[in-house]
């Protein structure tokens, strides 16, 4: 028997349930990329907002290709358990903010209708860095964008909204991209210029793209997790998610229309997201990636195992406290050392089996903002970042195949570059001027040699 509206009465009284009439609330948000992170983060804030006040803010989740999440959630009426795990035990609640999940390619007309519906005010995204279809130079890659990306669905919805006089949409990126709102806007405009130039001015005048910073550690759900919930309830929950108690959401207060009162339920509305997102990318995500590649290299499986390794713990602390912190300009009242302290404690959570191989995915899309931006900033100050150089060597070993299958959109390109350049040329081939991963950081000969020494 599956978790569903009809079976909520079977849940233990200790499980918090949605405190509102789900059927009485309409859909106001369409979300692309309804994976575990969204279900543990934005959907929870929205659930809290609807429990506390009126508003039609239920979410239509959209998977761009796979039907897995739809098949998990639709038989459960969109319900799922959120399990917060720490050394002190587990806390379980049922989230009700998701109305349904569709697969874009299979239900295109329904998706376009939802995006064009005047009742829809917000379109949000957790499609990962590669979902934005960026070329290595940051421009839109039309070969990728024209193969089932979010941009085509949005363009058609814009056309329909414009033609009937509906208001614009708020497009809200919740992905780990620096200036994610500005990047989404730039890429959307580039797509429209090529495919629907008559919509550019409407989009610029009517729509908004606020930047956000999202922070919560969400490991991939395992079959053991599902079995543990079933043992407690007698109900199968294929859509459950496991996470940590900590959660943070910083949002630029820039919306094209109404929105849930997320700020009353833990979110921070601000005009300066930049300082928070840069700190998160360079400290949390930067350290996470370093622990992933170097931890896998040393035989570890989970984050809490890697941070318990004295050598890796020292490296992560140096990366965060010296290299990343030294590259940032914190906002007033933002204590980066306290943030680093909290991150170490979160990494050490023994109840959260966050797999290093999950963090290691898509490194070519992640390390520019996680490591290379720090390197560039510190280079401008005449400083080096030995911990990040060591982390880069770990990533190079990973893309060589040392840890098994390489899950990266540039995997074949990186493999070919390794084969051509070899250990004594790979770092220059990737990071020097004109290289595949060229950035604002221009590595010195000494830095290239140090990276290669550790391969």
Coordinates of C-alpha atoms in Angstrom, one line a residue:
X1 CA 0.0 0.0 0.0
X2 CA 1.4 3.4 -1.1
X3 CA 1.4 6.7 0.8
X4 CA -1.5 8.8 -0.6
X5 CA -4.3 11.2 0.5
X6 CA -6.5 8.3 1.2
X7 CA -3.9 6.6 3.5
X8 CA -2.7 9.6 5.6
X9 CA -4.7 8.2 8.5
X10 CA -2.3 5.3 8.7
X11 CA 0.7 7.5 9.6
X12 CA 1.9 7.7 13.2
X13 CA 0.8 10.8 15.1
X14 CA 4.5 11.8 15.4
X15 CA 4.5 12.4 11.6
X16 CA 3.6 16.0 10.8
X17 CA 1.0 16.2 8.0
X18 CA 0.0 19.1 5.7
X19 CA -2.0 21.6 7.7
X20 CA -4.2 22.8 4.9
X21 CA -6.8 21.5 2.4
X22 CA -4.7 20.5 -0.5
X23 CA -7.5 20.2 -3.0
X24 CA -8.7 23.7 -2.2
X25 CA -5.4 25.2 -3.3
X26 CA -4.6 25.9 -6.9
X27 CA -1.3 25.6 -8.8
X28 CA 0.7 28.8 -8.8
X29 CA 4.2 27.5 -9.4
X30 CA 5.7 25.3 -12.2
X31 CA 9.0 23.8 -11.2
X32 CA 11.5 22.3 -13.6
X33 CA 13.7 19.6 -12.2
X34 CA 11.7 18.1 -9.4
X35 CA 14.5 16.0 -7.9
X36 CA 15.3 15.3 -4.3
X37 CA 16.8 18.7 -3.7
X38 CA 13.7 20.6 -4.6
X39 CA 11.5 18.3 -2.6
X40 CA 13.8 18.9 0.5
X41 CA 14.0 22.6 0.0
X42 CA 11.7 25.0 -2.0
X43 CA 8.7 22.6 -1.8
X44 CA 9.1 22.6 2.0
X45 CA 9.2 26.4 2.3
X46 CA 6.1 26.5 0.1
X47 CA 4.3 23.9 2.2
X48 CA 5.0 26.0 5.3
X49 CA 3.7 29.1 3.6
X50 CA 0.4 27.4 2.6
X51 CA 0.0 25.9 6.1
X52 CA 0.2 29.4 7.6
X53 CA -1.9 31.5 5.2
X54 CA -4.1 31.4 2.2
X55 CA -2.8 31.2 -1.3
X56 CA -2.8 29.1 -4.4
X57 CA 0.8 28.0 -4.4
X58 CA 0.8 24.3 -5.1
X59 CA 3.5 23.1 -7.4
X60 CA 3.4 21.4 -10.8
X61 CA 6.6 19.5 -11.0
X62 CA 8.3 19.0 -14.4
X63 CA 10.9 16.4 -15.4
X64 CA 12.5 17.3 -18.6
X65 CA 13.1 13.7 -19.7
X66 CA 12.9 10.9 -17.2
X67 CA 9.6 9.6 -15.8
X68 CA 11.0 8.3 -12.6
X69 CA 9.9 11.1 -10.3
X70 CA 6.4 11.2 -11.9
X71 CA 6.1 7.4 -11.4
X72 CA 7.2 7.9 -7.7
X73 CA 4.9 10.8 -6.9
X74 CA 1.7 10.5 -9.0
X75 CA 0.4 7.3 -7.3
X76 CA 1.0 9.1 -4.0
X77 CA -1.1 12.2 -5.0
X78 CA 2.2 14.2 -4.8
X79 CA 2.7 13.4 -1.2
X80 CA 6.1 12.3 0.2
X81 CA 8.0 12.1 3.5
X82 CA 10.7 14.5 4.4
X83 CA 13.1 12.8 6.9
X84 CA 15.6 15.1 8.7
X85 CA 18.5 13.0 10.1
X86 CA 21.1 14.0 12.6
X87 CA 23.1 12.3 15.4
X88 CA 20.1 13.1 17.6
X89 CA 17.7 11.0 15.6
X90 CA 15.1 11.5 12.8
X91 CA 12.2 13.8 12.4
X92 CA 9.6 13.0 9.8
X93 CA 6.9 15.2 8.1
X94 CA 4.7 14.7 5.1
X95 CA 5.0 17.5 2.4
X96 CA 1.8 18.3 0.4
X97 CA 2.8 21.3 -1.8
X98 CA 3.4 19.2 -5.0
X99 CA 0.1 18.8 -6.9
X100 CA 1.4 16.6 -9.7
X101 CA 4.5 15.7 -11.8
X102 CA 4.6 15.5 -15.5
X103 CA 7.3 14.7 -18.1
X104 CA 7.8 17.6 -20.4
X105 CA 8.3 15.6 -23.6
X106 CA 5.3 13.4 -23.0
X107 CA 2.8 16.1 -21.8
X108 CA 4.0 19.1 -23.8
X109 CA 0.5 20.6 -24.2
X110 CA -0.3 20.3 -20.5
X111 CA 3.0 21.9 -19.7
X112 CA 2.5 24.8 -22.0
X113 CA -1.0 25.3 -20.7
X114 CA 0.2 25.4 -17.2
X115 CA 3.0 27.9 -18.0
X116 CA 0.5 30.1 -19.9
X117 CA -2.2 29.9 -17.3
X118 CA -2.7 33.4 -15.7
X119 CA -2.8 31.7 -12.3
X120 CA 0.8 30.6 -12.7
X121 CA 3.1 33.3 -11.4
X122 CA 6.4 31.6 -10.8
X123 CA 8.5 29.2 -12.8
X124 CA 11.4 27.8 -10.7
X125 CA 14.4 25.6 -11.7
X126 CA 16.7 23.0 -10.1
X127 CA 18.0 21.6 -13.4
X128 CA 21.7 21.6 -12.4
X129 CA 24.4 23.6 -14.0
X130 CA 24.3 21.6 -17.2
X131 CA 20.5 22.3 -17.6
X132 CA 21.2 25.9 -18.7
X133 CA 22.9 24.7 -21.9
X134 CA 26.0 26.9 -21.6
X135 CA 29.0 26.5 -23.8
X136 CA 32.4 26.6 -22.1
X137 CA 32.6 30.4 -22.7
X138 CA 29.2 30.9 -20.9
X139 CA 27.2 31.6 -24.0
X140 CA 24.1 29.6 -24.8
X141 CA 24.9 26.3 -26.7
X142 CA 22.1 26.2 -29.2
X143 CA 22.9 22.6 -30.3
X144 CA 22.0 21.6 -26.7
X145 CA 19.3 24.2 -26.1
X146 CA 17.4 23.1 -29.2
X147 CA 17.2 19.5 -27.9
X148 CA 14.5 19.6 -25.3
X149 CA 15.6 22.4 -23.0
X150 CA 13.4 24.6 -20.8
X151 CA 13.8 27.6 -23.2
X152 CA 11.5 26.3 -25.9
X153 CA 8.6 25.6 -23.5
X154 CA 9.1 29.0 -21.9
X155 CA 9.1 30.8 -25.3
X156 CA 5.8 29.3 -26.3
X157 CA 4.3 30.2 -23.0
X158 CA 5.5 33.8 -23.3
X159 CA 3.9 34.0 -26.7
X160 CA 0.5 32.8 -25.4
X161 CA 0.7 35.1 -22.3
X162 CA 1.5 38.1 -24.4
X163 CA -1.2 37.4 -27.0
X164 CA -4.0 37.3 -24.3
X165 CA -2.6 40.1 -22.2
X166 CA -1.6 37.9 -19.2
X167 CA 1.1 39.2 -16.8
X168 CA 4.7 38.2 -17.0
X169 CA 6.3 35.4 -15.1
X170 CA 9.0 35.3 -12.4
X171 CA 11.7 32.8 -13.5
X172 CA 13.6 31.8 -10.4
X173 CA 16.8 29.7 -10.7
X174 CA 17.7 27.7 -7.6
X175 CA 20.8 26.2 -9.0
X176 CA 24.4 26.6 -8.0
X177 CA 25.4 29.3 -10.5
X178 CA 26.9 32.6 -9.5
X179 CA 24.3 35.3 -10.4
X180 CA 21.9 32.5 -11.4
X181 CA 19.1 35.0 -12.0
X182 CA 21.2 37.2 -14.2
X183 CA 22.5 34.2 -16.1
X184 CA 19.1 32.7 -16.7
X185 CA 17.9 36.1 -18.0
X186 CA 20.9 36.4 -20.3
X187 CA 20.5 32.9 -21.7
X188 CA 16.7 33.3 -22.1
X189 CA 17.2 36.5 -24.1
X190 CA 19.8 34.9 -26.3
X191 CA 17.4 32.0 -27.0
X192 CA 14.6 34.5 -27.8
X193 CA 16.8 36.6 -30.1
X194 CA 17.4 33.5 -32.3
X195 CA 14.0 31.8 -32.1
X196 CA 11.4 34.5 -31.2
X197 CA 12.9 38.0 -31.4
X198 CA 9.4 39.5 -31.3
X199 CA 9.2 38.3 -27.6
X200 CA 12.4 39.9 -26.4
X201 CA 10.9 43.2 -25.4
X202 CA 7.9 41.6 -23.8
X203 CA 10.1 39.3 -21.7
X204 CA 12.4 42.2 -20.6
X205 CA 9.4 44.4 -19.7
X206 CA 7.1 41.9 -18.0
X207 CA 9.2 39.1 -16.5
X208 CA 11.7 39.0 -13.6
X209 CA 14.6 36.7 -12.9
X210 CA 15.6 37.0 -9.2
X211 CA 18.9 35.5 -8.1
X212 CA 18.8 33.0 -5.2
X213 CA 21.1 31.0 -2.9
X214 CA 20.0 27.6 -1.8
X215 CA 21.7 25.5 0.9
X216 CA 20.7 22.1 2.2
X217 CA 22.6 18.8 1.9
X218 CA 20.3 16.2 0.3
X219 CA 21.8 12.7 -0.4
X220 CA 20.3 10.4 -2.9
X221 CA 17.5 8.4 -1.4
X222 CA 18.3 4.7 -1.0
X223 CA 16.2 1.6 -0.9
X224 CA 17.2 1.2 2.7
X225 CA 15.7 4.6 3.4
X226 CA 12.4 3.6 1.8
X227 CA 12.4 0.4 3.7
X228 CA 12.9 2.1 7.0
X229 CA 9.8 4.4 6.4
X230 CA 7.7 1.5 5.3
X231 CA 8.6 -0.4 8.5
X232 CA 7.3 2.6 10.6
X233 CA 4.1 3.2 8.7
X234 CA 3.2 0.1 6.7
X235 CA 3.1 2.4 3.7
X236 CA 5.4 2.4 0.7
X237 CA 6.8 5.9 -0.1
X238 CA 8.8 5.9 -3.3
X239 CA 9.2 9.7 -3.3
X240 CA 10.6 10.2 0.2
X241 CA 13.7 12.4 0.7
X242 CA 16.4 12.4 3.4
X243 CA 18.2 15.5 4.4
X244 CA 19.9 17.4 7.3
X245 CA 18.1 19.7 9.8
X246 CA 19.9 22.8 8.3
X247 CA 18.2 24.7 5.5
X248 CA 18.9 28.2 4.0
X249 CA 17.3 30.1 1.2
X250 CA 18.3 33.7 0.2
X251 CA 16.2 35.3 -2.5
X252 CA 16.6 38.6 -4.4
X253 CA 13.3 40.5 -3.8
X254 CA 12.6 41.0 -7.5
X255 CA 9.3 39.4 -8.6
X256 CA 7.0 40.1 -11.6
X257 CA 3.9 39.4 -9.6
X258 CA 2.7 37.8 -6.3
X259 CA 4.6 35.1 -4.5
X260 CA 4.3 33.0 -1.3
X261 CA 5.4 34.6 1.9
X262 CA 8.5 32.5 2.1
X263 CA 10.3 35.1 4.2
X264 CA 7.8 34.3 7.1
X265 CA 9.0 30.7 7.1
X266 CA 12.8 30.9 7.1
X267 CA 13.8 32.5 3.7
X268 CA 15.7 35.7 3.6
X269 CA 14.6 38.4 1.1
X270 CA 17.4 40.7 0.2
X271 CA 18.7 43.0 -2.4
X272 CA 22.2 41.4 -2.1
X273 CA 22.2 37.7 -2.8
X274 CA 25.7 37.8 -4.3
X275 CA 27.6 37.7 -1.0
X276 CA 25.7 34.7 0.2
X277 CA 25.8 32.7 -3.0
X278 CA 29.5 33.4 -3.5
X279 CA 30.2 32.2 0.1
X280 CA 28.1 29.1 -0.4
X281 CA 29.7 28.2 -3.8
X282 CA 33.3 28.8 -2.7
X283 CA 33.1 27.4 0.8
X284 CA 30.4 24.7 1.0
X285 CA 30.4 23.6 -2.7
X286 CA 34.2 24.2 -3.1
X287 CA 35.0 22.0 0.0
X288 CA 32.4 19.4 -1.0
X289 CA 33.9 19.0 -4.4
X290 CA 37.4 18.7 -3.0
X291 CA 36.3 16.1 -0.5
X292 CA 34.5 14.2 -3.3
X293 CA 37.5 13.9 -5.7
X294 CA 40.2 13.5 -3.1
X295 CA 38.0 11.3 -0.8
X296 CA 37.2 8.9 -3.7
X297 CA 40.9 8.8 -4.5
X298 CA 41.6 7.7 -0.9
X299 CA 38.9 5.0 -0.8
X300 CA 36.1 6.9 1.0
X301 CA 32.5 6.6 0.1
X302 CA 30.7 9.3 2.1
X303 CA 31.3 12.9 3.1
X304 CA 31.4 12.1 6.8
X305 CA 34.1 9.6 6.2
X306 CA 36.2 12.0 4.1
X307 CA 36.0 14.8 6.7
X308 CA 37.0 12.3 9.4
X309 CA 40.3 11.8 7.4
X310 CA 42.7 14.1 9.1
X311 CA 44.6 15.0 5.9
X312 CA 41.4 15.8 4.0
X313 CA 39.9 17.7 7.0
X314 CA 43.0 19.9 7.1
X315 CA 42.7 20.6 3.4
X316 CA 39.0 21.4 3.6
X317 CA 39.6 23.8 6.5
X318 CA 42.5 25.6 4.6
X319 CA 40.4 25.7 1.4
X320 CA 37.4 27.3 3.2
X321 CA 39.1 29.5 5.9
X322 CA 42.2 30.8 3.9
X323 CA 41.6 30.4 0.2
X324 CA 37.9 30.8 -0.3
X325 CA 37.2 33.3 2.6
X326 CA 40.2 35.4 1.4
X327 CA 38.6 35.7 -2.0
X328 CA 35.2 37.1 -0.8
X329 CA 33.8 40.4 0.4
X330 CA 31.2 39.4 3.0
X331 CA 27.9 41.3 3.5
X332 CA 27.5 43.2 6.7
X333 CA 27.1 40.8 9.6
X334 CA 28.1 37.8 7.5
X335 CA 30.6 35.8 9.6
X336 CA 32.5 33.5 7.2
X337 CA 34.5 31.8 9.9
X338 CA 31.4 30.9 11.8
X339 CA 30.0 29.7 8.5
X340 CA 33.0 27.4 8.0
X341 CA 32.6 26.1 11.5
X342 CA 28.9 25.2 10.8
X343 CA 29.9 23.5 7.5
X344 CA 32.5 21.2 9.2
X345 CA 29.8 20.2 11.7
X346 CA 27.3 19.5 8.8
X347 CA 29.9 17.5 6.9
X348 CA 30.5 15.4 10.0
X349 CA 26.8 14.4 10.4
X350 CA 27.1 10.6 10.8
X351 CA 23.4 10.0 10.0
X352 CA 23.6 11.5 6.5
X353 CA 25.1 9.1 4.0
X354 CA 26.0 11.7 1.4
X355 CA 27.8 9.8 -1.3
X356 CA 31.0 11.4 -2.7
X357 CA 30.3 10.0 -6.2
X358 CA 27.0 12.0 -6.2
X359 CA 28.9 15.2 -5.5
X360 CA 31.5 14.3 -8.1
X361 CA 29.0 14.4 -11.0
X362 CA 29.3 17.1 -13.7
X363 CA 32.6 18.5 -12.4
X364 CA 33.3 20.5 -15.6
X365 CA 30.1 22.5 -15.0
X366 CA 30.8 23.0 -11.3
X367 CA 34.5 23.7 -10.7
X368 CA 34.6 27.1 -12.5
X369 CA 32.4 28.8 -9.8
X370 CA 33.6 26.5 -7.0
X371 CA 37.4 26.7 -7.5
X372 CA 38.5 28.7 -10.5
X373 CA 36.7 31.9 -9.3
X374 CA 38.6 31.6 -6.0
X375 CA 41.9 31.0 -7.8
X376 CA 41.3 34.1 -10.0
X377 CA 40.5 36.4 -7.1
X378 CA 43.4 35.3 -5.1
X379 CA 45.8 35.5 -8.1
X380 CA 44.8 39.1 -8.5
X381 CA 46.0 39.7 -4.9
X382 CA 49.3 37.9 -5.6
X383 CA 48.2 34.8 -3.5
X384 CA 48.1 31.1 -4.4
X385 CA 45.7 28.4 -3.3
X386 CA 47.6 25.1 -2.7
X387 CA 44.5 23.3 -1.4
X388 CA 42.6 24.0 -4.5
X389 CA 45.5 23.0 -6.7
X390 CA 45.5 19.6 -4.9
X391 CA 41.7 19.4 -5.4
X392 CA 42.2 20.0 -9.1
X393 CA 44.7 17.2 -9.3
X394 CA 42.0 15.0 -7.7
X395 CA 39.5 16.0 -10.3
X396 CA 42.0 15.3 -13.1
X397 CA 42.5 11.8 -11.8
X398 CA 38.7 11.4 -11.6
X399 CA 38.1 12.4 -15.2
X400 CA 40.9 10.1 -16.2
X401 CA 38.7 7.3 -14.9
X402 CA 40.6 6.5 -11.7
X403 CA 37.3 6.3 -9.8
X404 CA 35.3 4.4 -12.4
X405 CA 32.6 5.8 -14.6
X406 CA 32.8 9.6 -15.3
X407 CA 29.4 11.2 -15.2
X408 CA 30.0 14.5 -16.9
X409 CA 28.6 16.2 -20.0
X410 CA 32.1 16.8 -21.3
X411 CA 33.3 13.3 -20.4
X412 CA 34.3 12.3 -23.9
X413 CA 36.0 15.6 -24.6
X414 CA 37.9 15.4 -21.3
X415 CA 38.9 11.8 -22.0
X416 CA 40.2 12.7 -25.5
X417 CA 42.2 15.6 -24.0
X418 CA 43.8 13.3 -21.5
X419 CA 44.8 10.9 -24.2
X420 CA 46.3 13.6 -26.3
X421 CA 48.0 15.8 -23.6
X422 CA 49.0 13.1 -21.1
X423 CA 49.9 13.8 -17.4
X424 CA 52.5 16.4 -18.3
X425 CA 50.2 18.5 -20.4
X426 CA 46.6 17.9 -19.2
X427 CA 46.5 20.8 -16.8
X428 CA 47.7 23.3 -19.3
X429 CA 45.4 21.9 -22.0
X430 CA 42.4 22.5 -19.8
X431 CA 43.2 25.6 -17.8
X432 CA 45.7 27.8 -19.7
X433 CA 44.6 30.5 -22.1
X434 CA 42.6 28.9 -24.9
X435 CA 42.1 25.7 -22.9
X436 CA 38.7 23.9 -22.6
X437 CA 38.3 25.2 -19.0
X438 CA 40.0 28.6 -19.4
X439 CA 38.8 31.2 -17.0
X440 CA 39.9 34.3 -15.2
X441 CA 42.6 32.3 -13.5
X442 CA 45.7 32.0 -15.6
X443 CA 47.8 29.3 -14.1
X444 CA 51.5 29.9 -13.7
X445 CA 54.1 27.4 -14.7
X446 CA 54.7 26.6 -11.1
X447 CA 51.0 26.0 -10.5
X448 CA 50.7 23.7 -13.5
X449 CA 53.8 21.7 -12.3
X450 CA 52.3 21.4 -8.8
X451 CA 49.1 20.0 -10.1
X452 CA 50.9 17.5 -12.4
X453 CA 53.2 16.5 -9.5
X454 CA 50.2 15.1 -7.7
X455 CA 48.6 13.2 -10.5

